[in-house]
mmCIF file of C-alpha atoms (C1' of nucleotides) in Angstrom:
data_model
loop_
_atom_site.group_PDB
_atom_site.id
_atom_site.type_symbol
_atom_site.label_atom_id
_atom_site.label_comp_id
_atom_site.label_asym_id
_atom_site.label_seq_id
_atom_site.Cartn_x
_atom_site.Cartn_y
_atom_site.Cartn_z
ATOM 1 C CA MET A 203 3.693 -3.609 -2.134
ATOM 2 C CA PRO A 204 3.547 -0.566 -0.178
ATOM 3 C CA GLU A 205 1.725 -0.863 3.103
ATOM 4 C CA LEU A 206 3.013 1.240 6.031
ATOM 5 C CA PRO A 207 6.195 -0.820 6.808
ATOM 6 C CA GLU A 208 7.277 -0.539 3.031
ATOM 7 C CA VAL A 209 6.390 3.164 3.117
ATOM 8 C CA GLU A 210 8.495 3.566 6.104
ATOM 9 C CA THR A 211 11.457 1.685 4.782
ATOM 10 C CA VAL A 212 11.295 4.030 1.594
ATOM 11 C CA ARG A 213 11.324 7.012 3.938
ATOM 12 C CA ARG A 214 14.369 5.866 5.727
ATOM 13 C CA GLY A 215 16.184 5.208 2.539
ATOM 14 C CA LEU A 216 15.431 8.546 1.033
ATOM 15 C CA GLN A 217 15.957 10.621 4.099
ATOM 16 C CA PRO A 218 19.678 10.697 3.876
ATOM 17 C CA VAL A 219 19.656 12.177 0.387
ATOM 18 C CA MET A 220 16.484 14.463 0.770
ATOM 19 C CA GLU A 221 16.800 16.060 3.962
ATOM 20 C CA GLY A 222 18.731 19.327 3.510
ATOM 21 C CA ALA A 223 18.809 19.056 -0.200
ATOM 22 C CA ARG A 224 18.182 21.765 -2.470
ATOM 23 C CA VAL A 225 15.584 20.897 -5.381
ATOM 24 C CA LEU A 226 17.570 22.076 -8.263
ATOM 25 C CA LYS A 227 14.796 20.938 -10.854
ATOM 26 C CA VAL A 228 11.901 18.647 -11.109
ATOM 27 C CA GLU A 229 10.744 16.834 -14.279
ATOM 28 C CA ALA A 230 7.241 15.681 -14.452
ATOM 29 C CA ARG A 231 7.199 13.518 -17.406
ATOM 30 C CA ARG A 232 3.496 13.175 -17.757
ATOM 31 C CA PRO A 233 0.924 15.516 -16.460
ATOM 32 C CA ASP A 234 -1.008 13.118 -14.261
ATOM 33 C CA LEU A 235 -0.470 9.846 -11.962
ATOM 34 C CA ARG A 236 -3.814 8.830 -10.539
ATOM 35 C CA PHE A 237 -4.884 12.404 -10.313
ATOM 36 C CA PRO A 238 -3.352 15.442 -12.352
ATOM 37 C CA LEU A 239 -0.327 16.646 -10.678
ATOM 38 C CA PRO A 240 -0.808 20.093 -9.109
ATOM 39 C CA GLU A 241 -0.639 23.163 -11.437
ATOM 40 C CA ASN A 242 2.922 24.236 -12.258
ATOM 41 C CA PHE A 243 4.142 21.156 -10.192
ATOM 42 C CA ALA A 244 7.768 21.291 -11.118
ATOM 43 C CA GLU A 245 8.087 24.959 -10.924
ATOM 44 C CA ARG A 246 6.738 25.240 -7.515
ATOM 45 C CA LEU A 247 9.153 22.730 -6.044
ATOM 46 C CA SER A 248 12.268 24.197 -7.746
ATOM 47 C CA GLY A 249 14.654 26.086 -5.575
ATOM 48 C CA ARG A 250 13.076 24.964 -2.264
ATOM 49 C CA ARG A 251 15.071 23.411 0.437
ATOM 50 C CA ILE A 252 13.843 20.159 1.879
ATOM 51 C CA VAL A 253 13.628 20.311 5.721
ATOM 52 C CA SER A 254 12.386 17.018 6.492
ATOM 53 C CA LEU A 255 10.802 13.716 5.146
ATOM 54 C CA GLY A 256 8.064 12.219 7.199
ATOM 55 C CA ARG A 257 5.430 9.772 7.032
ATOM 56 C CA ARG A 258 1.715 9.717 7.910
ATOM 57 C CA ALA A 259 0.044 6.189 7.243
ATOM 58 C CA LYS A 260 1.045 5.238 3.952
ATOM 59 C CA TYR A 261 1.748 8.716 2.908
ATOM 60 C CA LEU A 262 5.318 10.365 2.540
ATOM 61 C CA VAL A 263 5.167 13.954 3.735
ATOM 62 C CA VAL A 264 7.936 16.155 2.604
ATOM 63 C CA SER A 265 8.255 19.769 4.331
ATOM 64 C CA PHE A 266 10.442 22.668 2.830
ATOM 65 C CA ASP A 267 11.719 25.855 4.018
ATOM 66 C CA CYS A 268 8.864 27.602 2.355
ATOM 67 C CA GLY A 269 5.695 26.775 0.575
ATOM 68 C CA PRO A 270 3.284 23.962 0.965
ATOM 69 C CA LEU A 271 4.074 20.332 1.887
ATOM 70 C CA LEU A 272 4.433 17.668 -0.848
ATOM 71 C CA ILE A 273 2.293 14.770 -0.047
ATOM 72 C CA CYS A 274 3.197 11.434 -2.026
ATOM 73 C CA HIS A 275 1.330 8.250 -2.180
ATOM 74 C CA LEU A 276 2.965 5.055 -3.685
ATOM 75 C CA GLY A 277 -0.380 3.448 -4.649
ATOM 76 C CA MET A 278 0.051 -0.124 -5.789
ATOM 77 C CA SER A 279 3.184 -0.323 -7.702
ATOM 78 C CA GLY A 280 4.832 2.944 -6.946
ATOM 79 C CA SER A 281 8.623 3.158 -6.051
ATOM 80 C CA PHE A 282 11.392 5.567 -5.519
ATOM 81 C CA ARG A 283 15.137 4.990 -6.584
ATOM 82 C CA ILE A 284 17.974 7.042 -6.011
ATOM 83 C CA GLU A 285 20.459 7.687 -8.646
ATOM 84 C CA ALA A 286 23.689 8.873 -7.158
ATOM 85 C CA ALA A 287 25.841 11.631 -8.161
ATOM 86 C CA GLU A 288 29.053 10.605 -9.766
ATOM 87 C CA GLY A 289 31.814 9.886 -7.459
ATOM 88 C CA THR A 290 29.850 9.438 -4.441
ATOM 89 C CA SER A 291 28.842 6.286 -2.476
ATOM 90 C CA ARG A 292 25.110 6.743 -2.209
ATOM 91 C CA PRO A 293 22.770 3.966 -1.521
ATOM 92 C CA GLY A 294 21.831 2.054 -4.570
ATOM 93 C CA ALA A 295 18.435 1.429 -6.331
ATOM 94 C CA PHE A 296 15.625 1.436 -4.080
ATOM 95 C CA TYR A 297 13.821 -1.037 -6.096
ATOM 96 C CA ILE A 298 15.517 -3.544 -8.257
ATOM 97 C CA ASP A 299 15.164 -4.158 -12.076
ATOM 98 C CA ARG A 300 11.611 -3.645 -12.911
ATOM 99 C CA SER A 301 11.845 -0.202 -11.928
ATOM 100 C CA ARG A 302 14.746 0.423 -14.133
ATOM 101 C CA ASN A 303 12.112 0.253 -16.772
ATOM 102 C CA LEU A 304 12.322 3.917 -17.686
ATOM 103 C CA GLN A 305 8.953 3.823 -19.446
ATOM 104 C CA HIS A 306 7.408 4.244 -16.097
ATOM 105 C CA ASP A 307 9.688 6.925 -14.373
ATOM 106 C CA HIS A 308 6.961 9.681 -14.239
ATOM 107 C CA VAL A 309 8.667 12.222 -11.831
ATOM 108 C CA VAL A 310 12.221 13.034 -11.427
ATOM 109 C CA PHE A 311 13.760 15.151 -8.683
ATOM 110 C CA HIS A 312 17.133 16.689 -9.285
ATOM 111 C CA LEU A 313 18.741 17.389 -5.825
ATOM 112 C CA ALA A 314 21.960 19.032 -4.488
ATOM 113 C CA SER A 315 22.190 16.640 -1.476
ATOM 114 C CA PRO A 316 24.216 17.514 1.640
ATOM 115 C CA GLY A 317 27.628 16.095 1.494
ATOM 116 C CA ALA A 318 27.166 15.001 -2.268
ATOM 117 C CA ARG A 319 29.006 16.648 -5.341
ATOM 118 C CA GLY A 320 27.009 17.053 -8.297
ATOM 119 C CA THR A 321 23.254 16.100 -8.636
ATOM 120 C CA THR A 322 21.406 13.303 -7.067
ATOM 121 C CA ARG A 323 18.433 12.194 -8.768
ATOM 122 C CA VAL A 324 15.335 10.800 -6.865
ATOM 123 C CA VAL A 325 13.113 8.939 -9.404
ATOM 124 C CA PHE A 326 9.519 8.066 -8.999
ATOM 125 C CA ASN A 327 8.396 4.925 -11.087
ATOM 126 C CA ASP A 328 4.726 3.834 -11.049
ATOM 127 C CA PRO A 329 3.654 1.326 -13.811
ATOM 128 C CA ARG A 330 -0.133 1.268 -12.778
ATOM 129 C CA ARG A 331 -0.082 4.959 -11.777
ATOM 130 C CA PHE A 332 -2.295 4.593 -8.756
ATOM 131 C CA GLY A 333 0.070 6.622 -6.839
ATOM 132 C CA PHE A 334 -0.421 10.461 -6.608
ATOM 133 C CA MET A 335 1.318 13.648 -5.446
ATOM 134 C CA LEU A 336 -0.411 16.531 -4.052
ATOM 135 C CA PHE A 337 0.382 19.738 -2.225
ATOM 136 C CA ALA A 338 -0.921 20.638 1.262
ATOM 137 C CA ASP A 339 -0.568 23.890 3.243
ATOM 138 C CA ASP A 340 -1.913 22.070 6.537
ATOM 139 C CA PRO A 341 -1.847 18.299 6.199
ATOM 140 C CA ASP A 342 -4.196 17.969 9.228
ATOM 141 C CA ARG A 343 -6.931 19.907 7.291
ATOM 142 C CA HIS A 344 -6.095 18.346 3.825
ATOM 143 C CA PRO A 345 -9.008 16.028 2.998
ATOM 144 C CA MET A 346 -6.790 13.218 2.054
ATOM 145 C CA LEU A 347 -5.131 13.285 5.466
ATOM 146 C CA ALA A 348 -7.586 14.712 7.747
ATOM 147 C CA GLY A 349 -9.747 11.605 8.113
ATOM 148 C CA LEU A 350 -6.872 9.150 8.767
ATOM 149 C CA GLY A 351 -7.096 7.079 11.940
ATOM 150 C CA VAL A 352 -4.604 6.126 14.612
ATOM 151 C CA GLU A 353 -1.009 5.050 13.687
ATOM 152 C CA PRO A 354 -0.267 1.346 14.448
ATOM 153 C CA THR A 355 3.215 2.249 15.352
ATOM 154 C CA GLY A 356 4.030 3.352 18.946
ATOM 155 C CA ASN A 357 2.009 2.824 21.984
ATOM 156 C CA GLU A 358 -1.348 4.767 21.172
ATOM 157 C CA LEU A 359 -3.032 1.722 19.876
ATOM 158 C CA GLY A 360 -4.391 -0.335 22.826
ATOM 159 C CA GLY A 361 -7.369 -2.668 23.421
ATOM 160 C CA PRO A 362 -9.769 0.073 25.027
ATOM 161 C CA LEU A 363 -9.062 2.403 21.951
ATOM 162 C CA LEU A 364 -9.535 -0.296 19.522
ATOM 163 C CA ALA A 365 -12.457 -1.588 20.893
ATOM 164 C CA GLY A 366 -13.971 1.869 20.835
ATOM 165 C CA LEU A 367 -13.132 2.271 17.171
ATOM 166 C CA PHE A 368 -14.729 -0.907 16.201
ATOM 167 C CA ARG A 369 -17.962 -0.480 18.417
ATOM 168 C CA GLY A 370 -21.094 -0.922 16.560
ATOM 169 C CA ARG A 371 -19.150 -1.945 13.330
ATOM 170 C CA LYS A 372 -20.926 -4.938 11.593
ATOM 171 C CA ALA A 373 -18.341 -5.126 9.055
ATOM 172 C CA PRO A 374 -15.851 -8.241 9.033
ATOM 173 C CA LEU A 375 -12.876 -7.717 11.040
ATOM 174 C CA LYS A 376 -10.715 -7.884 7.959
ATOM 175 C CA ALA A 377 -12.542 -4.852 6.511
ATOM 176 C CA ALA A 378 -12.473 -2.881 9.648
ATOM 177 C CA LEU A 379 -8.676 -3.326 9.744
ATOM 178 C CA LEU A 380 -8.340 -1.958 6.186
ATOM 179 C CA ASP A 381 -10.440 1.024 7.012
ATOM 180 C CA GLN A 382 -8.093 3.936 6.970
ATOM 181 C CA ARG A 383 -10.177 6.211 9.061
ATOM 182 C CA LEU A 384 -9.941 3.770 12.113
ATOM 183 C CA ILE A 385 -6.493 2.520 11.867
ATOM 184 C CA ALA A 386 -4.236 4.077 9.303
ATOM 185 C CA GLY A 387 -1.467 2.060 7.589
ATOM 186 C CA LEU A 388 -2.651 -1.509 7.466
ATOM 187 C CA GLY A 389 -3.156 -3.058 4.038
ATOM 188 C CA ASN A 390 -4.146 -6.372 2.651
ATOM 189 C CA ILE A 391 -1.062 -8.276 3.706
ATOM 190 C CA TYR A 392 -0.703 -6.975 7.304
ATOM 191 C CA ALA A 393 -4.447 -7.134 8.072
ATOM 192 C CA SER A 394 -4.424 -10.881 7.527
ATOM 193 C CA GLU A 395 -1.166 -11.267 9.127
ATOM 194 C CA ALA A 396 -2.359 -9.397 12.410
ATOM 195 C CA LEU A 397 -5.472 -11.429 12.608
ATOM 196 C CA TRP A 398 -3.475 -14.542 12.514
ATOM 197 C CA ARG A 399 -1.280 -13.458 15.163
ATOM 198 C CA ALA A 400 -4.259 -12.513 17.287
ATOM 199 C CA GLY A 401 -6.026 -15.934 16.566
ATOM 200 C CA LEU A 402 -9.057 -14.062 15.509
ATOM 201 C CA SER A 403 -11.106 -15.085 12.369
ATOM 202 C CA PRO A 404 -11.321 -12.296 9.589
ATOM 203 C CA ARG A 405 -15.051 -13.179 9.233
ATOM 204 C CA ARG A 406 -15.998 -11.985 12.758
ATOM 205 C CA GLN A 407 -17.901 -8.871 13.072
ATOM 206 C CA ALA A 408 -15.628 -5.944 14.293
ATOM 207 C CA CYS A 409 -18.010 -5.094 17.114
ATOM 208 C CA THR A 410 -17.393 -8.049 18.801
ATOM 209 C CA MET A 411 -14.121 -6.755 20.073
ATOM 210 C CA ALA A 412 -16.021 -4.848 22.568
ATOM 211 C CA PRO A 413 -15.990 -6.580 25.947
ATOM 212 C CA ALA A 414 -18.979 -7.726 27.684
ATOM 213 C CA ALA A 415 -20.224 -5.364 30.510
ATOM 214 C CA GLY A 416 -17.700 -5.276 33.266
ATOM 215 C CA ARG A 417 -15.230 -7.471 31.445
ATOM 216 C CA SER A 418 -11.740 -6.707 30.362
ATOM 217 C CA HIS A 419 -10.667 -5.750 26.926
ATOM 218 C CA GLN A 420 -8.712 -8.991 26.547
ATOM 219 C CA ARG A 421 -9.696 -9.791 22.951
ATOM 220 C CA ALA A 422 -9.244 -6.233 21.787
ATOM 221 C CA SER A 423 -5.908 -5.826 23.551
ATOM 222 C CA ARG A 424 -4.699 -8.945 21.835
ATOM 223 C CA LEU A 425 -5.640 -7.737 18.319
ATOM 224 C CA ALA A 426 -3.938 -4.324 19.149
ATOM 225 C CA ALA A 427 -0.936 -6.000 20.191
ATOM 226 C CA ALA A 428 -0.779 -8.170 17.238
ATOM 227 C CA ILE A 429 -1.271 -5.155 14.990
ATOM 228 C CA ARG A 430 1.460 -3.161 16.618
ATOM 229 C CA SER A 431 3.929 -6.188 16.567
ATOM 230 C CA VAL A 432 3.413 -7.276 13.000
ATOM 231 C CA ILE A 433 3.892 -3.607 11.966
ATOM 232 C CA ALA A 434 6.982 -3.315 14.039
ATOM 233 C CA ASP A 435 8.398 -6.531 12.999
ATOM 234 C CA ALA A 436 8.077 -5.856 9.279
ATOM 235 C CA ILE A 437 9.678 -2.449 9.570
ATOM 236 C CA GLU A 438 12.384 -3.964 11.405
ATOM 237 C CA ALA A 439 12.810 -6.512 8.461
ATOM 238 C CA GLY A 440 12.774 -3.600 5.909
ATOM 239 C CA GLY A 441 9.308 -4.289 4.627
ATOM 240 C CA SER A 442 8.427 -7.265 2.621
ATOM 241 C CA SER A 443 9.426 -7.875 -1.041
ATOM 242 C CA LEU A 444 6.603 -9.493 -2.778
ATOM 243 C CA ARG A 445 7.678 -8.150 -6.175
ATOM 244 C CA ASP A 446 10.696 -5.907 -6.251
ATOM 245 C CA HIS A 447 10.498 -3.970 -3.083
ATOM 246 C CA ALA A 448 13.959 -3.215 -1.903
ATOM 247 C CA GLY A 449 15.369 -1.411 1.203
ATOM 248 C CA ALA A 450 17.568 1.645 1.581
ATOM 249 C CA ASP A 451 20.638 -0.299 0.544
ATOM 250 C CA GLY A 452 19.060 -1.489 -2.409
ATOM 251 C CA ARG A 453 18.470 -5.120 -1.193
ATOM 252 C CA PRO A 454 14.988 -6.656 -0.919
ATOM 253 C CA GLY A 455 13.204 -6.501 2.451
ATOM 254 C CA TYR A 456 12.711 -9.823 3.890
ATOM 255 C CA PHE A 457 9.433 -9.743 5.763
ATOM 256 C CA GLN A 458 7.903 -11.890 3.128
ATOM 257 C CA HIS A 459 9.982 -14.826 4.613
ATOM 258 C CA SER A 460 7.884 -14.321 7.635
ATOM 259 C CA PHE A 461 4.403 -14.443 6.371
ATOM 260 C CA SER A 462 2.269 -16.819 8.347
ATOM 261 C CA VAL A 463 -0.712 -16.717 6.250
ATOM 262 C CA TYR A 464 -0.399 -14.332 3.306
ATOM 263 C CA ASP A 465 -0.339 -16.074 -0.136
ATOM 264 C CA ARG A 466 -0.146 -19.492 1.530
ATOM 265 C CA GLU A 467 -3.146 -20.920 0.524
ATOM 266 C CA GLY A 468 -3.302 -24.685 1.182
ATOM 267 C CA GLU A 469 -0.044 -24.647 3.109
ATOM 268 C CA ALA A 470 0.118 -25.824 6.743
ATOM 269 C CA CYS A 471 -0.727 -23.342 9.513
ATOM 270 C CA ARG A 472 2.455 -22.419 11.266
ATOM 271 C CA ARG A 473 1.033 -22.121 14.820
ATOM 272 C CA PRO A 474 2.684 -24.793 16.926
ATOM 273 C CA GLY A 475 0.286 -27.526 17.636
ATOM 274 C CA CYS A 476 -2.176 -26.316 14.866
ATOM 275 C CA SER A 477 -2.768 -28.739 12.097
ATOM 276 C CA GLY A 478 -5.015 -26.236 10.020
ATOM 277 C CA ARG A 479 -4.391 -25.479 6.365
ATOM 278 C CA ILE A 480 -4.252 -21.941 5.238
ATOM 279 C CA ARG A 481 -7.581 -20.956 3.440
ATOM 280 C CA ARG A 482 -8.189 -18.118 1.066
ATOM 281 C CA ILE A 483 -11.529 -16.108 0.921
ATOM 282 C CA VAL A 484 -12.590 -12.931 -0.687
ATOM 283 C CA GLN A 485 -13.810 -10.199 1.471
ATOM 284 C CA ALA A 486 -14.916 -6.916 0.042
ATOM 285 C CA GLY A 487 -13.319 -7.968 -3.362
ATOM 286 C CA ARG A 488 -9.817 -8.574 -1.919
ATOM 287 C CA SER A 489 -8.194 -11.944 -0.927
ATOM 288 C CA THR A 490 -8.045 -12.799 2.834
ATOM 289 C CA PHE A 491 -5.818 -15.554 3.959
ATOM 290 C CA TYR A 492 -6.545 -17.217 7.559
ATOM 291 C CA CYS A 493 -6.349 -20.542 9.232
ATOM 292 C CA PRO A 494 -9.878 -21.707 9.961
ATOM 293 C CA ALA A 495 -8.622 -24.106 12.734
ATOM 294 C CA CYS A 496 -6.922 -21.629 14.999
ATOM 295 C CA GLN A 497 -8.623 -18.255 14.203
ATOM 296 C CA ARG A 498 -11.977 -17.883 15.709
ATOM 297 C "C1'" DC B 8 -23.745 7.115 8.416
ATOM 298 C "C1'" DC B 9 -22.235 2.281 7.071
ATOM 299 C "C1'" DG B 10 -21.136 -1.308 4.029
ATOM 300 C "C1'" DA B 11 -20.330 -3.371 -0.510
ATOM 301 C "C1'" DT B 12 -18.913 -2.855 -5.368
ATOM 302 C "C1'" DT B 13 -16.826 -0.786 -9.132
ATOM 303 C "C1'" DA B 14 -13.401 1.950 -11.221
ATOM 304 C "C1'" DC B 15 -8.807 3.487 -12.091
ATOM 305 C "C1'" DC B 16 -3.984 1.140 -14.908
ATOM 306 C "C1'" DT B 17 -0.261 -2.133 -16.317
ATOM 307 C "C1'" DG B 18 2.168 -6.341 -15.817
ATOM 308 C "C1'" DC B 19 2.501 -11.044 -14.892
ATOM 309 C "C1'" DA B 20 1.193 -15.982 -14.487
ATOM 310 C "C1'" DC B 21 -1.473 -19.441 -15.911
ATOM 311 C "C1'" DG B 22 -4.193 -22.441 -18.934
ATOM 312 C "C1'" DC B 23 -5.315 -23.589 -23.642
ATOM 313 C "C1'" DT C 294 4.330 -18.658 -29.478
ATOM 314 C "C1'" DG C 295 -0.005 -16.399 -28.734
ATOM 315 C "C1'" DC C 296 -4.164 -15.019 -26.592
ATOM 316 C "C1'" DG C 297 -7.698 -14.672 -23.040
ATOM 317 C "C1'" DT C 298 -8.454 -14.506 -18.203
ATOM 318 C "C1'" DG C 299 -7.690 -13.530 -13.454
ATOM 319 C "C1'" DC C 300 -5.133 -11.498 -10.071
ATOM 320 C "C1'" DA C 301 -2.024 -7.798 -7.870
ATOM 321 C "C1'" DG C 302 0.267 -4.434 -1.920
ATOM 322 C "C1'" DG C 303 -3.768 1.428 -3.094
ATOM 323 C "C1'" DT C 304 -7.854 4.777 -2.626
ATOM 324 C "C1'" DA C 305 -12.137 7.171 -4.134
ATOM 325 C "C1'" DA C 306 -16.622 7.326 -6.133
ATOM 326 C "C1'" DT C 307 -21.071 5.432 -6.314
ATOM 327 C "C1'" DC C 308 -24.983 3.134 -4.959
ATOM 328 C "C1'" DG C 309 -28.167 0.785 -1.821
#
DNA sequence: CCGATTACCTGCACGC
DNA sequence: TGCGTGCAGGTAATCG
């Protein structure tokens, strides 16, 4: 579920109840997620005021009026939902139904949110427990964040930069796109989608994005543009909803309806004029979907 | 350093 | 209905 667009959708949904809120209490209902929660996790958060809710790659970054930042990762199955204070009209559940299964509610933040009477609860639910939370004084120097590559949002990622990142890389393009040290935030779905948009085979070596001597960065530019556009479109649509992902208003994201290749094995390629069928292969242990006819 | 594989954990879809 | 199998959007550790 959560690649960069889904994490950004979650961030936007949580922002109105979290920014400016006072942390009244935190419940850690188990001592560990993927990693042990930090020492005295709940106590260290209580009483602090949340200043901002940001995002870096697939990480949520919570900053406070004092003390270290809180870094949250949703893993594969993590979700947040908001339980509104009585008598207020807060956004509904972030993730529908399944995260209502209280069994996997691992961390509960009790907040005094701006403009809300009573307590607003922000609940982290994660059945597979691949998610994690940690503290960082300086995120740029934290080992988990320091090595992250360029954000695919904004205008930074262009052809020359991408070609430089992929120079000398013999790994297949798909694997290179998943490497968070190069480009940070792409996951298995959007890597396949971006390659389809660019008309490039996931099996091609990443270093072939470099232009021949004296030539333009046409190929790399096309891939960079495809990455930026697929991420932007997915954020715009409120993320995808392969399982039960939902946006800030509690309704599912709709980008799944726009998948061109992901989870479409055997179906017709959607590129106008292409008569190929979508194929599924396994690269680095993970599914890749592509059209062998129009992706070279 | 690079690239590939495995582990982590639960839930679900599928075939028998 | 139940059981075994494989697969799932994540990262990190390990091994050539």
